[in-house]
Short mmCIF file of C-alpha atoms in Angstrom, two decimals:
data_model
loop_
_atom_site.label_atom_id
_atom_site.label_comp_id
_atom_site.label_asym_id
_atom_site.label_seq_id
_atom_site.Cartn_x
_atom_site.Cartn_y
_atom_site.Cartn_z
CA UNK A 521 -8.77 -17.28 1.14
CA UNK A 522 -9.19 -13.55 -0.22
CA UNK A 523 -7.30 -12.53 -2.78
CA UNK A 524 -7.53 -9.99 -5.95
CA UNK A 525 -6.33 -10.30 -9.15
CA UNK A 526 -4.93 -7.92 -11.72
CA UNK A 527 -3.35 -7.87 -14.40
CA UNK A 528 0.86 -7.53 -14.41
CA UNK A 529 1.31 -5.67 -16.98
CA UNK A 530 -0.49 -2.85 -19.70
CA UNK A 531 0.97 -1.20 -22.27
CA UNK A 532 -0.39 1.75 -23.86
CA UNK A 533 0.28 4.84 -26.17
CA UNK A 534 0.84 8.64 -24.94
CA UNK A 535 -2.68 10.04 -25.12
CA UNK A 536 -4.99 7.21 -25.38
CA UNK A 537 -7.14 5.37 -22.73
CA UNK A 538 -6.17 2.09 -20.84
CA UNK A 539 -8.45 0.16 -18.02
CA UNK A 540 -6.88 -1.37 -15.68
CA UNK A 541 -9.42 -4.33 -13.80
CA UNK A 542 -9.40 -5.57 -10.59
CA UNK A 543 -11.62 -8.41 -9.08
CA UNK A 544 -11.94 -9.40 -5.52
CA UNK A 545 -12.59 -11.79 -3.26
CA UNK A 546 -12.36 -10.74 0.42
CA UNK A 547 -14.25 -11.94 3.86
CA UNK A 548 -16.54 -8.80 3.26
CA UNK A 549 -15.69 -5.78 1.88
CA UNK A 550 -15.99 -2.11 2.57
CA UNK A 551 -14.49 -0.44 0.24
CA UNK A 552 -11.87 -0.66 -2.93
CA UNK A 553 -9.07 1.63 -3.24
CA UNK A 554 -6.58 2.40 -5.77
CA UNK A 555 -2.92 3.52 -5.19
CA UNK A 556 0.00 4.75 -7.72
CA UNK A 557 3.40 3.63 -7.42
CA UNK A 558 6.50 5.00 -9.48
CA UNK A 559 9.20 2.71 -9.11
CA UNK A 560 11.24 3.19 -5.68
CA UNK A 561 8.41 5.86 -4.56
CA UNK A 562 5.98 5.57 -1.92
CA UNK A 563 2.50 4.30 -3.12
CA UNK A 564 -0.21 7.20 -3.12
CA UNK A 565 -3.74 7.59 -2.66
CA UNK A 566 -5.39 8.07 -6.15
CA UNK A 567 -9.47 7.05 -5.56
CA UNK A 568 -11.93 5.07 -3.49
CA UNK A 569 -15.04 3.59 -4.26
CA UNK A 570 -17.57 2.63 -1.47
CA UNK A 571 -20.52 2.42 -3.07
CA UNK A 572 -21.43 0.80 -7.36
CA UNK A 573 -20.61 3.27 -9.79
CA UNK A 574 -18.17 5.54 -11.47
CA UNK A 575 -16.07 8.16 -9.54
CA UNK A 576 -13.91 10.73 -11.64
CA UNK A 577 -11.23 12.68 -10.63
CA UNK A 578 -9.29 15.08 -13.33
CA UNK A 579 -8.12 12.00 -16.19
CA UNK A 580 -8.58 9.57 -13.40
CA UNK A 581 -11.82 7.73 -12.62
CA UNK A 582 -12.65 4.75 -11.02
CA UNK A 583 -15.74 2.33 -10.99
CA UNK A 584 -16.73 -0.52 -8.60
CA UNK A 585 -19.66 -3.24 -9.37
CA UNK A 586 -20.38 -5.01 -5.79
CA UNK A 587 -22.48 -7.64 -7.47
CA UNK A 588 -19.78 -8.73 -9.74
CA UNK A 589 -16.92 -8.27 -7.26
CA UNK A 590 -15.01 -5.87 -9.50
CA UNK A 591 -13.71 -2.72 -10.50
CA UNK A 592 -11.54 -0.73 -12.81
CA UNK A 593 -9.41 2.06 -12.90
CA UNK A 594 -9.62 4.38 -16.01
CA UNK A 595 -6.71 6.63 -17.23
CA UNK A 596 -7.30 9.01 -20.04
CA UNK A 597 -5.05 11.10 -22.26
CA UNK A 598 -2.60 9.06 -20.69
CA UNK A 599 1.13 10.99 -19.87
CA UNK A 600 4.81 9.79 -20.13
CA UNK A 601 4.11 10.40 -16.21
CA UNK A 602 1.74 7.50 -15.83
CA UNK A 603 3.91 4.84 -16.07
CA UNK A 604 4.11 3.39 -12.65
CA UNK A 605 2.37 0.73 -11.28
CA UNK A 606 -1.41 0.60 -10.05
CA UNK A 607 -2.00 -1.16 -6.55
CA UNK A 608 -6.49 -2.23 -6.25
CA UNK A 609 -6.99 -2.68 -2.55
CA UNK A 610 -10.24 -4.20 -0.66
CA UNK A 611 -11.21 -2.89 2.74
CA UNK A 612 -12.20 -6.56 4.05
CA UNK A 613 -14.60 -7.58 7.48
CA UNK A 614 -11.36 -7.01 9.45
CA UNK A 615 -11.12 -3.21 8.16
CA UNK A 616 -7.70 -4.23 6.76
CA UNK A 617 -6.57 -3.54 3.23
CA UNK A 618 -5.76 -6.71 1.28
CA UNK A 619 -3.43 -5.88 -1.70
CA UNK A 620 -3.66 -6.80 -5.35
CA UNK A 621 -0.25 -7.60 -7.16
CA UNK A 622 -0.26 -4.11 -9.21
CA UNK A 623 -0.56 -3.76 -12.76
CA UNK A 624 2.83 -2.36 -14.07
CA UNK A 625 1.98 0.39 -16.63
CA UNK A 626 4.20 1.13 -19.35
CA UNK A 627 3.33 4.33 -21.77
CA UNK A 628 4.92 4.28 -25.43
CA UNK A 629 5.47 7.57 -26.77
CA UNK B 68 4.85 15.13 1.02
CA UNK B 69 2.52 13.04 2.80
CA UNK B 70 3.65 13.95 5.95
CA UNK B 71 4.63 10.98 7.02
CA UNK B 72 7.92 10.65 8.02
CA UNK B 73 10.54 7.37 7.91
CA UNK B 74 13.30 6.86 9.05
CA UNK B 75 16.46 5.59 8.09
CA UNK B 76 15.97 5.91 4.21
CA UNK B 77 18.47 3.48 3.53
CA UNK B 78 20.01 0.96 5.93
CA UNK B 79 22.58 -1.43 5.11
CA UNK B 80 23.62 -4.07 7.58
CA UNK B 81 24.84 -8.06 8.06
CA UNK B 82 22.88 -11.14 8.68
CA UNK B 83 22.10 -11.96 12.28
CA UNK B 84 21.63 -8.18 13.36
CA UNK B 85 18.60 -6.46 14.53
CA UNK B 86 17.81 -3.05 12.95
CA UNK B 87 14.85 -0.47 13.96
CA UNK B 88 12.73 1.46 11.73
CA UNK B 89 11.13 4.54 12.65
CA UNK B 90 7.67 6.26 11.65
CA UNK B 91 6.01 9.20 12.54
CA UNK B 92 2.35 9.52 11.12
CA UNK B 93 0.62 12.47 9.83
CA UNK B 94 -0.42 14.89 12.48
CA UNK B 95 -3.60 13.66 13.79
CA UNK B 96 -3.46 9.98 12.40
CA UNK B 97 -3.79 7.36 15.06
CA UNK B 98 -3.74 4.25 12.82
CA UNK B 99 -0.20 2.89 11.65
CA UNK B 100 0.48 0.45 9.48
CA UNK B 101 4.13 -1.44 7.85
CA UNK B 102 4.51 -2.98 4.86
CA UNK B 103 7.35 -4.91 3.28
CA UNK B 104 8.06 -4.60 -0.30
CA UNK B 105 10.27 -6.90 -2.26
CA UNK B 106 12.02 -6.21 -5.35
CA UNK B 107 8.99 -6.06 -8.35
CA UNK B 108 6.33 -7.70 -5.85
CA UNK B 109 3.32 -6.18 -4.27
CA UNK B 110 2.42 -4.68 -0.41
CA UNK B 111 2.90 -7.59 1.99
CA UNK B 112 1.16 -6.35 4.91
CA UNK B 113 2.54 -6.21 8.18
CA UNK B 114 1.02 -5.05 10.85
CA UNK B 115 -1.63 -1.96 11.87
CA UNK B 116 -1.38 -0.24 15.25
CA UNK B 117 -4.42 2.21 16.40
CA UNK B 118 -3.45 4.63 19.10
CA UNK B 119 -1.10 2.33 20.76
CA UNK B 120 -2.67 -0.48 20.31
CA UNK B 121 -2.21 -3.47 18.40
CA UNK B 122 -5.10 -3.94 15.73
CA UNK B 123 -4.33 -6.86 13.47
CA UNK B 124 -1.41 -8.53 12.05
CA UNK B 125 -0.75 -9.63 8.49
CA UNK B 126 2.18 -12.24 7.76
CA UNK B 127 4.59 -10.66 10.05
CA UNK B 128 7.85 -12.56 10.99
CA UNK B 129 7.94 -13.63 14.51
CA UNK B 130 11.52 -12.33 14.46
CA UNK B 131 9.77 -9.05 13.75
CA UNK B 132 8.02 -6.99 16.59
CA UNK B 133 6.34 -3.37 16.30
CA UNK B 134 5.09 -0.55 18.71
CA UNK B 135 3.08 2.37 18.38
CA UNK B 136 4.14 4.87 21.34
CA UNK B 137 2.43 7.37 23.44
CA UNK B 138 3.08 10.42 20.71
CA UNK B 139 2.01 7.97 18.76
CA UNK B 140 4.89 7.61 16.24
CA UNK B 141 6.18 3.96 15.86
CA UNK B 142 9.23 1.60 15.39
CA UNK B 143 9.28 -1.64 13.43
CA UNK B 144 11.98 -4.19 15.38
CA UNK B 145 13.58 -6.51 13.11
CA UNK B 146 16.04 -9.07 14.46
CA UNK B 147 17.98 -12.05 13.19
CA UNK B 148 18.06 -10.60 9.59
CA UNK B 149 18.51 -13.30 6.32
CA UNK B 150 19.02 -12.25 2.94
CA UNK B 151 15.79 -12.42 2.15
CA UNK B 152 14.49 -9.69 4.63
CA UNK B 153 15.95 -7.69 2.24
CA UNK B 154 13.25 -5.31 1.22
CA UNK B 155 11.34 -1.60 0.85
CA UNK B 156 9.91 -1.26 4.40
CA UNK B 157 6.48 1.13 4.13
CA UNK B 158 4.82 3.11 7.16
CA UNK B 159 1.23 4.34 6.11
CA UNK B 160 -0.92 6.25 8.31
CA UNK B 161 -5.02 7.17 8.54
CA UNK B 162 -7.45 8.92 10.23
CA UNK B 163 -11.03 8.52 10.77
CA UNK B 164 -12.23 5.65 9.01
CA UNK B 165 -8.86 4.48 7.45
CA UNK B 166 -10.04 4.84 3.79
CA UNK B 167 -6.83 6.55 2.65
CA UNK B 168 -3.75 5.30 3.84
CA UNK B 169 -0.48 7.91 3.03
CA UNK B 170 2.72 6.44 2.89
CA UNK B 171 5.88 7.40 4.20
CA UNK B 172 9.38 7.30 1.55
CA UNK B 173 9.98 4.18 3.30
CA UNK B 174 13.22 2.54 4.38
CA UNK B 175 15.05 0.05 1.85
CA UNK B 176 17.31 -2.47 3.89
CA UNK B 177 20.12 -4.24 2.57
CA UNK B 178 20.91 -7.56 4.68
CA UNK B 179 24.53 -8.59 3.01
#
């Protein structure tokens, strides 16, 4: 079957760093995505990694290892703003996203 | 604003009935896609249309139908509502190769 696993939950302080990991296993794969959601909001597009490597966008970046079927999603100088939950999606052979559980991220001030 | 619109935003209704959700994708978008959302769980995927066609279902209810029409906006039929269908309801759309998917507000139903 494919699936992805995350974790459920990460705590963290205002300003510092957290990872948040995702590993995969799809019927192929084209892609892995990663998506905020605040609580009762509408998911939204924060990165996408085709390729093995790190991608960075403002405090955001996100990196993707084929070989090992994983990726992570890096927030820095994290914000009261962050907390939300963080979707990991796979493009899979069917050009479908499958969905991870999302990691529910909860700042401390 | 993604600029894709849903609509009802909330709908409340009894068990037994058959409600209709409505999407309209971003200008130019020919893909579709719903999603339920229960309460605290993840995106259970639906179903994906692609300029009016079907494209692939996910672990859609039979008692659930969709349609992507000629303007290309679409409407998620669900009939026979339990309790349990009880849920946020998500339109996405996508263009070109489908990489980013932007979501609608989506439409939370309330089966009492």
């Amino acid at each position: 079957g494919q699936s992805l696993e995350q974790p459920s939950e990460v705590t963290a302080v205002e300003g510092a760093i957290v990872q948040i990991n995702c590993t995969y296993q799809t019927s192929g794969f084209y892609g892995l995505s990663w998506y905020q959601q605040h609580d009762g909001g509408a998911p939204t597009f924060l990165s996408y990694n085709a390729l093995d490597g790190l991608e960075e966008t403002g405090r955001f970046s996100s990196f993707l290892s084929r070989s090992d079927s994983y990726g992570y999603l890096l927030l820095q100088e994290l914000q009261m703003k962050d907390s939300a939950s963080y979707f990991c999606a796979v493009k899979d052979s069917n050009y479908q996203l499958i969905w991870g559980a999302g990691t529910k991220l909860i700042i401390k001030p | 604003d993604s600029g894709v619109t849903q609509t009802p935003k909330h709908l409340i209704t009894a068990t037994g009935q058959r409600v209709t959700l409505r999407c309209s994708p971003r200008s130019g978008d020919l893909s579709v896609y719903w999603y339920q959302q229960s309460l605290d769980q993840g995106l259970q995927f639906l179903i994906h249309y692609y300029n009016g066609e079907e494209r692939a279902k996910g672990n859609i209810l039979e008692r659930f139908s969709a349609q992507q029409f000629p303007d290309l906006h679409s409407e998620l039929n669900l009939s026979s509502l339990e309790l349990g269908d009880s849920a946020l309801y998500f339109c996405a759309s996508s263009g070109g190769e489908g990489n980013i998917q932007y979501f609608g507000a989506g439409t939370r139903l309330s089966v009492l």
